[in-house]
Amino acid sequence: MFDFIKKTMLVSAGLAAMTREKIEEMIDELVKKGELSEKEGKEVVDDLVEKTKKYKKDMEGRVEKLVADTLKKLDIPTRSEVEELKKKIKRMEKSQKDKE
């Protein structure tokens, strides 16, 4: 059972990386071989494309969170923090010039 789950996960990850065109090619082959009807093939393509989109969105979110967490741990300032510091420096420079 564990091997089946593992293989399913690997196949799912592989399918998530495929484009719609590649998925359609693969399903068309199954339809030609008679392993799927055209209707089933279309349903499978639509289902896999939808799952691929969801998987991609989920992975993008995970990567963004991982990067943000890593930057936070490394104590690297964010873009907005750097921009705020630039503004403060400009205000300080202006204030210094006004005093002179």
mmCIF file of N, CA and C in Angstrom:
data_model
loop_
_atom_site.group_PDB
_atom_site.id
_atom_site.type_symbol
_atom_site.label_atom_id
_atom_site.label_comp_id
_atom_site.label_asym_id
_atom_site.label_seq_id
_atom_site.Cartn_x
_atom_site.Cartn_y
_atom_site.Cartn_z
ATOM 1 N N MET A 1 0.825 -1.198 0.000
ATOM 2 C CA MET A 1 0.000 0.000 0.000
ATOM 3 C C MET A 1 0.865 1.256 0.000
ATOM 4 N N PHE A 2 1.936 1.240 0.823
ATOM 5 C CA PHE A 2 2.836 2.390 0.884
ATOM 6 C C PHE A 2 3.470 2.653 -0.473
ATOM 7 N N ASP A 3 3.880 1.587 -1.175
ATOM 8 C CA ASP A 3 4.481 1.764 -2.500
ATOM 9 C C ASP A 3 3.497 2.405 -3.472
ATOM 10 N N PHE A 4 2.235 1.996 -3.389
ATOM 11 C CA PHE A 4 1.215 2.575 -4.262
ATOM 12 C C PHE A 4 1.066 4.069 -4.002
ATOM 13 N N ILE A 5 1.007 4.440 -2.723
ATOM 14 C CA ILE A 5 0.880 5.857 -2.361
ATOM 15 C C ILE A 5 2.099 6.630 -2.841
ATOM 16 N N LYS A 6 3.278 6.049 -2.634
ATOM 17 C CA LYS A 6 4.519 6.699 -3.060
ATOM 18 C C LYS A 6 4.523 6.897 -4.577
ATOM 19 N N LYS A 7 4.156 5.860 -5.316
ATOM 20 C CA LYS A 7 4.122 5.961 -6.777
ATOM 21 C C LYS A 7 3.089 6.990 -7.226
ATOM 22 N N THR A 8 1.940 7.007 -6.565
ATOM 23 C CA THR A 8 0.898 7.972 -6.906
ATOM 24 C C THR A 8 1.389 9.395 -6.690
ATOM 25 N N MET A 9 2.095 9.617 -5.581
ATOM 26 C CA MET A 9 2.630 10.950 -5.305
ATOM 27 C C MET A 9 3.655 11.346 -6.357
ATOM 28 N N LEU A 10 4.514 10.409 -6.744
ATOM 29 C CA LEU A 10 5.521 10.709 -7.761
ATOM 30 C C LEU A 10 4.865 11.011 -9.105
ATOM 31 N N VAL A 11 3.858 10.232 -9.451
ATOM 32 C CA VAL A 11 3.140 10.473 -10.700
ATOM 33 C C VAL A 11 2.444 11.825 -10.645
ATOM 34 N N SER A 12 1.824 12.135 -9.519
ATOM 35 C CA SER A 12 1.143 13.423 -9.371
ATOM 36 C C SER A 12 2.112 14.580 -9.530
ATOM 37 N N ALA A 13 3.280 14.459 -8.918
ATOM 38 C CA ALA A 13 4.283 15.516 -9.039
ATOM 39 C C ALA A 13 4.737 15.647 -10.485
ATOM 40 N N GLY A 14 4.906 14.519 -11.153
ATOM 41 C CA GLY A 14 5.302 14.544 -12.556
ATOM 42 C C GLY A 14 4.236 15.174 -13.427
ATOM 43 N N LEU A 15 2.988 14.826 -13.179
ATOM 44 C CA LEU A 15 1.890 15.399 -13.953
ATOM 45 C C LEU A 15 1.757 16.888 -13.704
ATOM 46 N N ALA A 16 2.042 17.310 -12.503
ATOM 47 C CA ALA A 16 1.931 18.732 -12.182
ATOM 48 C C ALA A 16 2.908 19.558 -12.997
ATOM 49 N N ALA A 17 3.999 18.944 -13.404
ATOM 50 C CA ALA A 17 5.002 19.665 -14.174
ATOM 51 C C ALA A 17 4.665 19.689 -15.668
ATOM 52 N N MET A 18 3.696 18.909 -16.080
ATOM 53 C CA MET A 18 3.359 18.823 -17.500
ATOM 54 C C MET A 18 2.510 20.007 -17.949
ATOM 55 N N THR A 19 2.621 20.304 -19.207
ATOM 56 C CA THR A 19 1.760 21.325 -19.792
ATOM 57 C C THR A 19 0.465 20.667 -20.259
ATOM 58 N N ARG A 20 -0.529 21.478 -20.527
ATOM 59 C CA ARG A 20 -1.806 20.940 -21.021
ATOM 60 C C ARG A 20 -1.583 20.135 -22.298
ATOM 61 N N GLU A 21 -0.699 20.636 -23.151
ATOM 62 C CA GLU A 21 -0.430 19.955 -24.416
ATOM 63 C C GLU A 21 0.103 18.548 -24.184
ATOM 64 N N LYS A 22 1.032 18.420 -23.268
ATOM 65 C CA LYS A 22 1.614 17.110 -22.976
ATOM 66 C C LYS A 22 0.568 16.177 -22.370
ATOM 67 N N ILE A 23 -0.269 16.724 -21.495
ATOM 68 C CA ILE A 23 -1.324 15.913 -20.884
ATOM 69 C C ILE A 23 -2.277 15.416 -21.969
ATOM 70 N N GLU A 24 -2.660 16.317 -22.885
ATOM 71 C CA GLU A 24 -3.570 15.928 -23.962
ATOM 72 C C GLU A 24 -2.951 14.854 -24.844
ATOM 73 N N GLU A 25 -1.654 14.978 -25.142
ATOM 74 C CA GLU A 25 -0.974 13.963 -25.951
ATOM 75 C C GLU A 25 -1.033 12.605 -25.265
ATOM 76 N N MET A 26 -0.749 12.591 -23.980
ATOM 77 C CA MET A 26 -0.744 11.348 -23.222
ATOM 78 C C MET A 26 -2.146 10.722 -23.201
ATOM 79 N N ILE A 27 -3.161 11.532 -22.963
ATOM 80 C CA ILE A 27 -4.534 11.032 -22.901
ATOM 81 C C ILE A 27 -5.003 10.591 -24.285
ATOM 82 N N ASP A 28 -4.624 11.326 -25.333
ATOM 83 C CA ASP A 28 -4.984 10.935 -26.699
ATOM 84 C C ASP A 28 -4.471 9.538 -27.019
ATOM 85 N N GLU A 29 -3.285 9.226 -26.553
ATOM 86 C CA GLU A 29 -2.728 7.885 -26.768
ATOM 87 C C GLU A 29 -3.597 6.825 -26.093
ATOM 88 N N LEU A 30 -4.053 7.117 -24.884
ATOM 89 C CA LEU A 30 -4.916 6.171 -24.170
ATOM 90 C C LEU A 30 -6.255 6.007 -24.885
ATOM 91 N N VAL A 31 -6.765 7.100 -25.456
ATOM 92 C CA VAL A 31 -8.019 7.035 -26.209
ATOM 93 C C VAL A 31 -7.813 6.190 -27.460
ATOM 94 N N LYS A 32 -6.694 6.405 -28.169
ATOM 95 C CA LYS A 32 -6.403 5.636 -29.383
ATOM 96 C C LYS A 32 -6.283 4.147 -29.084
ATOM 97 N N LYS A 33 -5.714 3.828 -27.934
ATOM 98 C CA LYS A 33 -5.553 2.422 -27.546
ATOM 99 C C LYS A 33 -6.863 1.819 -27.045
ATOM 100 N N GLY A 34 -7.871 2.655 -26.887
ATOM 101 C CA GLY A 34 -9.159 2.172 -26.420
ATOM 102 C C GLY A 34 -9.252 2.017 -24.913
ATOM 103 N N GLU A 35 -8.271 2.544 -24.209
ATOM 104 C CA GLU A 35 -8.275 2.431 -22.751
ATOM 105 C C GLU A 35 -9.176 3.478 -22.101
ATOM 106 N N LEU A 36 -9.494 4.533 -22.850
ATOM 107 C CA LEU A 36 -10.407 5.582 -22.384
ATOM 108 C C LEU A 36 -11.309 5.988 -23.538
ATOM 109 N N SER A 37 -12.539 6.386 -23.223
ATOM 110 C CA SER A 37 -13.403 6.953 -24.262
ATOM 111 C C SER A 37 -12.985 8.409 -24.457
ATOM 112 N N GLU A 38 -13.465 9.021 -25.541
ATOM 113 C CA GLU A 38 -13.124 10.427 -25.765
ATOM 114 C C GLU A 38 -13.654 11.299 -24.633
ATOM 115 N N LYS A 39 -14.868 10.991 -24.173
ATOM 116 C CA LYS A 39 -15.461 11.761 -23.082
ATOM 117 C C LYS A 39 -14.615 11.618 -21.817
ATOM 118 N N GLU A 40 -14.221 10.382 -21.501
ATOM 119 C CA GLU A 40 -13.380 10.155 -20.321
ATOM 120 C C GLU A 40 -12.046 10.877 -20.473
ATOM 121 N N GLY A 41 -11.504 10.828 -21.678
ATOM 122 C CA GLY A 41 -10.233 11.495 -21.941
ATOM 123 C C GLY A 41 -10.317 12.987 -21.689
ATOM 124 N N LYS A 42 -11.394 13.608 -22.181
ATOM 125 C CA LYS A 42 -11.571 15.048 -21.964
ATOM 126 C C LYS A 42 -11.711 15.350 -20.481
ATOM 127 N N GLU A 43 -12.484 14.517 -19.779
ATOM 128 C CA GLU A 43 -12.661 14.720 -18.339
ATOM 129 C C GLU A 43 -11.334 14.592 -17.597
ATOM 130 N N VAL A 44 -10.540 13.606 -17.992
ATOM 131 C CA VAL A 44 -9.237 13.404 -17.348
ATOM 132 C C VAL A 44 -8.329 14.597 -17.616
ATOM 133 N N VAL A 45 -8.302 15.068 -18.858
ATOM 134 C CA VAL A 45 -7.466 16.227 -19.203
ATOM 135 C C VAL A 45 -7.882 17.434 -18.376
ATOM 136 N N ASP A 46 -9.179 17.718 -18.356
ATOM 137 C CA ASP A 46 -9.666 18.876 -17.596
ATOM 138 C C ASP A 46 -9.326 18.746 -16.116
ATOM 139 N N ASP A 47 -9.515 17.547 -15.574
ATOM 140 C CA ASP A 47 -9.223 17.305 -14.160
ATOM 141 C C ASP A 47 -7.731 17.488 -13.872
ATOM 142 N N LEU A 48 -6.885 16.909 -14.724
ATOM 143 C CA LEU A 48 -5.440 17.020 -14.501
ATOM 144 C C LEU A 48 -4.948 18.455 -14.653
ATOM 145 N N VAL A 49 -5.494 19.176 -15.612
ATOM 146 C CA VAL A 49 -5.097 20.575 -15.800
ATOM 147 C C VAL A 49 -5.489 21.391 -14.572
ATOM 148 N N GLU A 50 -6.698 21.163 -14.062
ATOM 149 C CA GLU A 50 -7.152 21.886 -12.870
ATOM 150 C C GLU A 50 -6.277 21.547 -11.663
ATOM 151 N N LYS A 51 -5.970 20.270 -11.500
ATOM 152 C CA LYS A 51 -5.112 19.856 -10.382
ATOM 153 C C LYS A 51 -3.711 20.447 -10.534
ATOM 154 N N THR A 52 -3.230 20.514 -11.771
ATOM 155 C CA THR A 52 -1.912 21.090 -12.027
ATOM 156 C C THR A 52 -1.884 22.559 -11.632
ATOM 157 N N LYS A 53 -2.936 23.290 -11.981
ATOM 158 C CA LYS A 53 -3.012 24.712 -11.617
ATOM 159 C C LYS A 53 -3.011 24.883 -10.105
ATOM 160 N N LYS A 54 -3.811 24.066 -9.415
ATOM 161 C CA LYS A 54 -3.874 24.152 -7.954
ATOM 162 C C LYS A 54 -2.528 23.795 -7.330
ATOM 163 N N TYR A 55 -1.897 22.740 -7.854
ATOM 164 C CA TYR A 55 -0.601 22.311 -7.335
ATOM 165 C C TYR A 55 0.438 23.412 -7.538
ATOM 166 N N LYS A 56 0.436 24.019 -8.715
ATOM 167 C CA LYS A 56 1.392 25.088 -9.009
ATOM 168 C C LYS A 56 1.191 26.267 -8.064
ATOM 169 N N LYS A 57 -0.068 26.661 -7.869
ATOM 170 C CA LYS A 57 -0.365 27.781 -6.975
ATOM 171 C C LYS A 57 0.073 27.455 -5.552
ATOM 172 N N ASP A 58 -0.201 26.237 -5.115
ATOM 173 C CA ASP A 58 0.196 25.804 -3.775
ATOM 174 C C ASP A 58 1.718 25.832 -3.627
ATOM 175 N N MET A 59 2.420 25.325 -4.630
ATOM 176 C CA MET A 59 3.884 25.294 -4.566
ATOM 177 C C MET A 59 4.461 26.703 -4.571
ATOM 178 N N GLU A 60 3.887 27.602 -5.363
ATOM 179 C CA GLU A 60 4.360 28.986 -5.381
ATOM 180 C C GLU A 60 4.211 29.614 -4.001
ATOM 181 N N GLY A 61 3.075 29.363 -3.364
ATOM 182 C CA GLY A 61 2.851 29.879 -2.013
ATOM 183 C C GLY A 61 3.855 29.321 -1.021
ATOM 184 N N ARG A 62 4.124 28.031 -1.137
ATOM 185 C CA ARG A 62 5.090 27.397 -0.231
ATOM 186 C C ARG A 62 6.495 27.960 -0.435
ATOM 187 N N VAL A 63 6.878 28.152 -1.698
ATOM 188 C CA VAL A 63 8.209 28.690 -1.994
ATOM 189 C C VAL A 63 8.324 30.120 -1.474
ATOM 190 N N GLU A 64 7.297 30.933 -1.703
ATOM 191 C CA GLU A 64 7.318 32.316 -1.208
ATOM 192 C C GLU A 64 7.459 32.347 0.311
ATOM 193 N N LYS A 65 6.718 31.481 0.989
ATOM 194 C CA LYS A 65 6.795 31.433 2.452
ATOM 195 C C LYS A 65 8.173 30.971 2.897
ATOM 196 N N LEU A 66 8.711 29.975 2.230
ATOM 197 C CA LEU A 66 10.036 29.468 2.575
ATOM 198 C C LEU A 66 11.095 30.551 2.399
ATOM 199 N N VAL A 67 11.029 31.282 1.298
ATOM 200 C CA VAL A 67 11.990 32.359 1.050
ATOM 201 C C VAL A 67 11.841 33.454 2.103
ATOM 202 N N ALA A 68 10.602 33.845 2.382
ATOM 203 C CA ALA A 68 10.366 34.892 3.384
ATOM 204 C C ALA A 68 10.875 34.452 4.758
ATOM 205 N N ASP A 69 10.594 33.205 5.127
ATOM 206 C CA ASP A 69 11.071 32.690 6.417
ATOM 207 C C ASP A 69 12.591 32.652 6.470
ATOM 208 N N THR A 70 13.212 32.251 5.369
ATOM 209 C CA THR A 70 14.673 32.183 5.312
ATOM 210 C C THR A 70 15.279 33.575 5.434
ATOM 211 N N LEU A 71 14.728 34.538 4.708
ATOM 212 C CA LEU A 71 15.229 35.912 4.790
ATOM 213 C C LEU A 71 15.065 36.463 6.200
ATOM 214 N N LYS A 72 13.953 36.134 6.820
ATOM 215 C CA LYS A 72 13.715 36.599 8.186
ATOM 216 C C LYS A 72 14.755 36.008 9.139
ATOM 217 N N LYS A 73 15.045 34.724 8.983
ATOM 218 C CA LYS A 73 16.043 34.072 9.836
ATOM 219 C C LYS A 73 17.432 34.663 9.613
ATOM 220 N N LEU A 74 17.716 35.045 8.373
ATOM 221 C CA LEU A 74 19.023 35.621 8.050
ATOM 222 C C LEU A 74 19.088 37.095 8.416
ATOM 223 N N ASP A 75 17.968 37.640 8.862
ATOM 224 C CA ASP A 75 17.857 39.043 9.251
ATOM 225 C C ASP A 75 18.197 39.983 8.093
ATOM 226 N N ILE A 76 17.766 39.607 6.908
ATOM 227 C CA ILE A 76 17.960 40.433 5.717
ATOM 228 C C ILE A 76 16.740 41.336 5.579
ATOM 229 N N PRO A 77 16.953 42.642 5.419
ATOM 230 C CA PRO A 77 15.807 43.557 5.320
ATOM 231 C C PRO A 77 14.997 43.313 4.046
ATOM 232 N N THR A 78 13.711 43.551 4.165
ATOM 233 C CA THR A 78 12.839 43.421 3.001
ATOM 234 C C THR A 78 12.985 44.659 2.122
ATOM 235 N N ARG A 79 12.448 44.589 0.941
ATOM 236 C CA ARG A 79 12.495 45.716 0.007
ATOM 237 C C ARG A 79 11.828 46.939 0.629
ATOM 238 N N SER A 80 10.684 46.728 1.271
ATOM 239 C CA SER A 80 9.978 47.866 1.873
ATOM 240 C C SER A 80 10.789 48.469 3.019
ATOM 241 N N GLU A 81 11.494 47.639 3.777
ATOM 242 C CA GLU A 81 12.339 48.162 4.854
ATOM 243 C C GLU A 81 13.493 48.986 4.289
ATOM 244 N N VAL A 82 14.080 48.520 3.204
ATOM 245 C CA VAL A 82 15.172 49.258 2.562
ATOM 246 C C VAL A 82 14.651 50.592 2.029
ATOM 247 N N GLU A 83 13.478 50.575 1.406
ATOM 248 C CA GLU A 83 12.892 51.813 0.885
ATOM 249 C C GLU A 83 12.618 52.796 2.020
ATOM 250 N N GLU A 84 12.122 52.306 3.138
ATOM 251 C CA GLU A 84 11.858 53.167 4.291
ATOM 252 C C GLU A 84 13.161 53.782 4.808
ATOM 253 N N LEU A 85 14.218 52.991 4.848
ATOM 254 C CA LEU A 85 15.522 53.514 5.281
ATOM 255 C C LEU A 85 16.030 54.591 4.327
ATOM 256 N N LYS A 86 15.831 54.390 3.033
ATOM 257 C CA LYS A 86 16.241 55.395 2.052
ATOM 258 C C LYS A 86 15.506 56.714 2.298
ATOM 259 N N LYS A 87 14.218 56.611 2.565
ATOM 260 C CA LYS A 87 13.426 57.818 2.838
ATOM 261 C C LYS A 87 13.930 58.527 4.095
ATOM 262 N N LYS A 88 14.243 57.755 5.120
ATOM 263 C CA LYS A 88 14.750 58.346 6.361
ATOM 264 C C LYS A 88 16.085 59.043 6.126
ATOM 265 N N ILE A 89 16.944 58.430 5.342
ATOM 266 C CA ILE A 89 18.249 59.029 5.041
ATOM 267 C C ILE A 89 18.055 60.344 4.294
ATOM 268 N N LYS A 90 17.157 60.351 3.315
ATOM 269 C CA LYS A 90 16.895 61.583 2.568
ATOM 270 C C LYS A 90 16.370 62.679 3.488
ATOM 271 N N ARG A 91 15.466 62.318 4.404
ATOM 272 C CA ARG A 91 14.936 63.310 5.349
ATOM 273 C C ARG A 91 16.057 63.833 6.250
ATOM 274 N N MET A 92 16.923 62.954 6.702
ATOM 275 C CA MET A 92 18.033 63.366 7.570
ATOM 276 C C MET A 92 18.997 64.270 6.815
ATOM 277 N N GLU A 93 19.294 63.921 5.548
ATOM 278 C CA GLU A 93 20.184 64.753 4.738
ATOM 279 C C GLU A 93 19.573 66.133 4.532
ATOM 280 N N LYS A 94 18.294 66.161 4.245
ATOM 281 C CA LYS A 94 17.611 67.441 4.047
ATOM 282 C C LYS A 94 17.628 68.259 5.339
ATOM 283 N N SER A 95 17.370 67.600 6.442
ATOM 284 C CA SER A 95 17.383 68.277 7.744
ATOM 285 C C SER A 95 18.770 68.836 8.045
ATOM 286 N N GLN A 96 19.797 68.070 7.722
ATOM 287 C CA GLN A 96 21.177 68.508 7.961
ATOM 288 C C GLN A 96 21.511 69.723 7.092
ATOM 289 N N LYS A 97 21.085 69.695 5.831
ATOM 290 C CA LYS A 97 21.337 70.822 4.931
ATOM 291 C C LYS A 97 20.610 72.071 5.412
ATOM 292 N N ASP A 98 19.405 71.892 5.916
ATOM 293 C CA ASP A 98 18.623 73.030 6.417
ATOM 294 C C ASP A 98 19.300 73.674 7.625
ATOM 295 N N LYS A 99 19.986 72.889 8.428
ATOM 296 C CA LYS A 99 20.670 73.406 9.619
ATOM 297 C C LYS A 99 21.927 74.179 9.259
ATOM 298 N N GLU A 100 22.503 73.883 8.117
ATOM 299 C CA GLU A 100 23.758 74.542 7.717
ATOM 300 C C GLU A 100 23.513 75.880 7.186
#
